[in-house]
Amino acid sequence: TLRGTTTIEGRDGHFALRVTDIRAVVAHLRAHGLPLLERLQNATPWAQVYLTDPDGNVIELQAERTSGGEGEQ
C-alpha cells in the first residue's frame, strides 16, 4: 500500500463521504467482509465508520444522527 499499512486510524489524513443510512452501509460492507472501525457514538454530530481502500488510504463514511442516519434513540 502507499501508506504502508491497512491499519485503520481515524486520526490519519483521510477524506469523508456523507451517507444517508449508516446502518445499511455498515451491513453492506460487513457482508462483503471489509474490516471497519465504527464510531457511531462519539463527540461529533455524526455517526462515523472508517475503512481503507486497496492502497491503504483511510475513508470515513458519516451520517448525521439527527437526520435518522444512525436512527433516533
PDB file of C-alpha atoms in Angstrom:
ATOM      1  CA  THR A   1       0.000   0.000   0.000  1.00  0.00           C
ATOM      2  CA  LEU A   2       1.060   3.580  -0.431  1.00  0.00           C
ATOM      3  CA  ARG A   3       0.671   4.227   3.311  1.00  0.00           C
ATOM      4  CA  GLY A   4       2.483   1.000   4.080  1.00  0.00           C
ATOM      5  CA  THR A   5      -0.395  -0.288   6.202  1.00  0.00           C
ATOM      6  CA  THR A   6      -4.097  -1.030   6.064  1.00  0.00           C
ATOM      7  CA  THR A   7      -4.465  -0.372   9.801  1.00  0.00           C
ATOM      8  CA  ILE A   8      -7.444   1.920  10.265  1.00  0.00           C
ATOM      9  CA  GLU A   9      -6.871   5.021  12.346  1.00  0.00           C
ATOM     10  CA  GLY A  10      -9.444   7.804  12.237  1.00  0.00           C
ATOM     11  CA  ARG A  11      -6.786  10.422  13.010  1.00  0.00           C
ATOM     12  CA  ASP A  12      -4.853   9.657   9.818  1.00  0.00           C
ATOM     13  CA  GLY A  13      -5.343  12.050   6.927  1.00  0.00           C
ATOM     14  CA  HIS A  14      -8.498  10.936   5.125  1.00  0.00           C
ATOM     15  CA  PHE A  15     -11.493  12.136   3.188  1.00  0.00           C
ATOM     16  CA  ALA A  16     -15.102  11.764   4.279  1.00  0.00           C
ATOM     17  CA  LEU A  17     -18.291  10.964   2.427  1.00  0.00           C
ATOM     18  CA  ARG A  18     -21.754  11.649   3.812  1.00  0.00           C
ATOM     19  CA  VAL A  19     -24.229   8.755   3.591  1.00  0.00           C
ATOM     20  CA  THR A  20     -27.930   8.725   4.371  1.00  0.00           C
ATOM     21  CA  ASP A  21     -28.179   5.385   6.186  1.00  0.00           C
ATOM     22  CA  ILE A  22     -25.034   4.403   8.056  1.00  0.00           C
ATOM     23  CA  ARG A  23     -26.538   1.163   9.357  1.00  0.00           C
ATOM     24  CA  ALA A  24     -27.315  -0.047   5.836  1.00  0.00           C
ATOM     25  CA  VAL A  25     -23.807   0.924   4.700  1.00  0.00           C
ATOM     26  CA  VAL A  26     -22.199  -0.953   7.617  1.00  0.00           C
ATOM     27  CA  ALA A  27     -24.323  -4.041   6.915  1.00  0.00           C
ATOM     28  CA  HIS A  28     -23.365  -3.954   3.220  1.00  0.00           C
ATOM     29  CA  LEU A  29     -19.643  -3.553   3.905  1.00  0.00           C
ATOM     30  CA  ARG A  30     -19.646  -6.283   6.576  1.00  0.00           C
ATOM     31  CA  ALA A  31     -21.487  -8.630   4.192  1.00  0.00           C
ATOM     32  CA  HIS A  32     -18.523  -8.208   1.852  1.00  0.00           C
ATOM     33  CA  GLY A  33     -16.021  -8.899   4.633  1.00  0.00           C
ATOM     34  CA  LEU A  34     -14.442  -5.462   4.836  1.00  0.00           C
ATOM     35  CA  PRO A  35     -12.727  -4.518   8.098  1.00  0.00           C
ATOM     36  CA  LEU A  36     -14.287  -1.407   9.631  1.00  0.00           C
ATOM     37  CA  LEU A  37     -13.710   0.901  12.543  1.00  0.00           C
ATOM     38  CA  GLU A  38     -17.117   2.026  13.790  1.00  0.00           C
ATOM     39  CA  ARG A  39     -17.520   5.180  15.841  1.00  0.00           C
ATOM     40  CA  LEU A  40     -21.264   5.508  15.783  1.00  0.00           C
ATOM     41  CA  GLN A  41     -21.362   7.272  19.162  1.00  0.00           C
ATOM     42  CA  ASN A  42     -18.699   9.955  19.528  1.00  0.00           C
ATOM     43  CA  ALA A  43     -18.279  13.650  20.364  1.00  0.00           C
ATOM     44  CA  THR A  44     -19.272  14.804  16.860  1.00  0.00           C
ATOM     45  CA  PRO A  45     -22.806  15.192  15.449  1.00  0.00           C
ATOM     46  CA  TRP A  46     -22.068  12.330  13.008  1.00  0.00           C
ATOM     47  CA  ALA A  47     -22.038   8.573  13.255  1.00  0.00           C
ATOM     48  CA  GLN A  48     -18.717   7.601  11.666  1.00  0.00           C
ATOM     49  CA  VAL A  49     -17.301   4.482  10.047  1.00  0.00           C
ATOM     50  CA  TYR A  50     -13.739   4.181   8.766  1.00  0.00           C
ATOM     51  CA  LEU A  51     -12.312   1.751   6.220  1.00  0.00           C
ATOM     52  CA  THR A  52      -9.378   1.665   3.820  1.00  0.00           C
ATOM     53  CA  ASP A  53      -9.196   1.429   0.067  1.00  0.00           C
ATOM     54  CA  PRO A  54      -6.903  -1.155  -1.578  1.00  0.00           C
ATOM     55  CA  ASP A  55      -3.953   1.276  -1.327  1.00  0.00           C
ATOM     56  CA  GLY A  56      -4.483   1.737   2.415  1.00  0.00           C
ATOM     57  CA  ASN A  57      -5.987   5.225   2.201  1.00  0.00           C
ATOM     58  CA  VAL A  58      -8.436   5.839   5.036  1.00  0.00           C
ATOM     59  CA  ILE A  59     -12.032   6.670   4.067  1.00  0.00           C
ATOM     60  CA  GLU A  60     -14.605   7.989   6.525  1.00  0.00           C
ATOM     61  CA  LEU A  61     -18.313   7.420   5.921  1.00  0.00           C
ATOM     62  CA  GLN A  62     -20.596   9.541   8.065  1.00  0.00           C
ATOM     63  CA  ALA A  63     -24.264  10.251   8.675  1.00  0.00           C
ATOM     64  CA  GLU A  64     -25.919  12.904  10.798  1.00  0.00           C
ATOM     65  CA  ARG A  65     -27.503  11.327  13.853  1.00  0.00           C
ATOM     66  CA  THR A  66     -30.358  13.838  13.866  1.00  0.00           C
ATOM     67  CA  SER A  67     -31.354  13.022  10.272  1.00  0.00           C
ATOM     68  CA  GLY A  68     -32.093   9.400  11.090  1.00  0.00           C
ATOM     69  CA  GLY A  69     -28.852   8.216   9.530  1.00  0.00           C
ATOM     70  CA  GLU A  70     -27.948   6.499  12.790  1.00  0.00           C
ATOM     71  CA  GLY A  71     -31.560   6.157  13.869  1.00  0.00           C
ATOM     72  CA  GLU A  72     -33.282   8.198  16.516  1.00  0.00           C
ATOM     73  CA  GLN A  73     -32.636   6.910  20.001  1.00  0.00           C
TER      74      GLN A  73
END
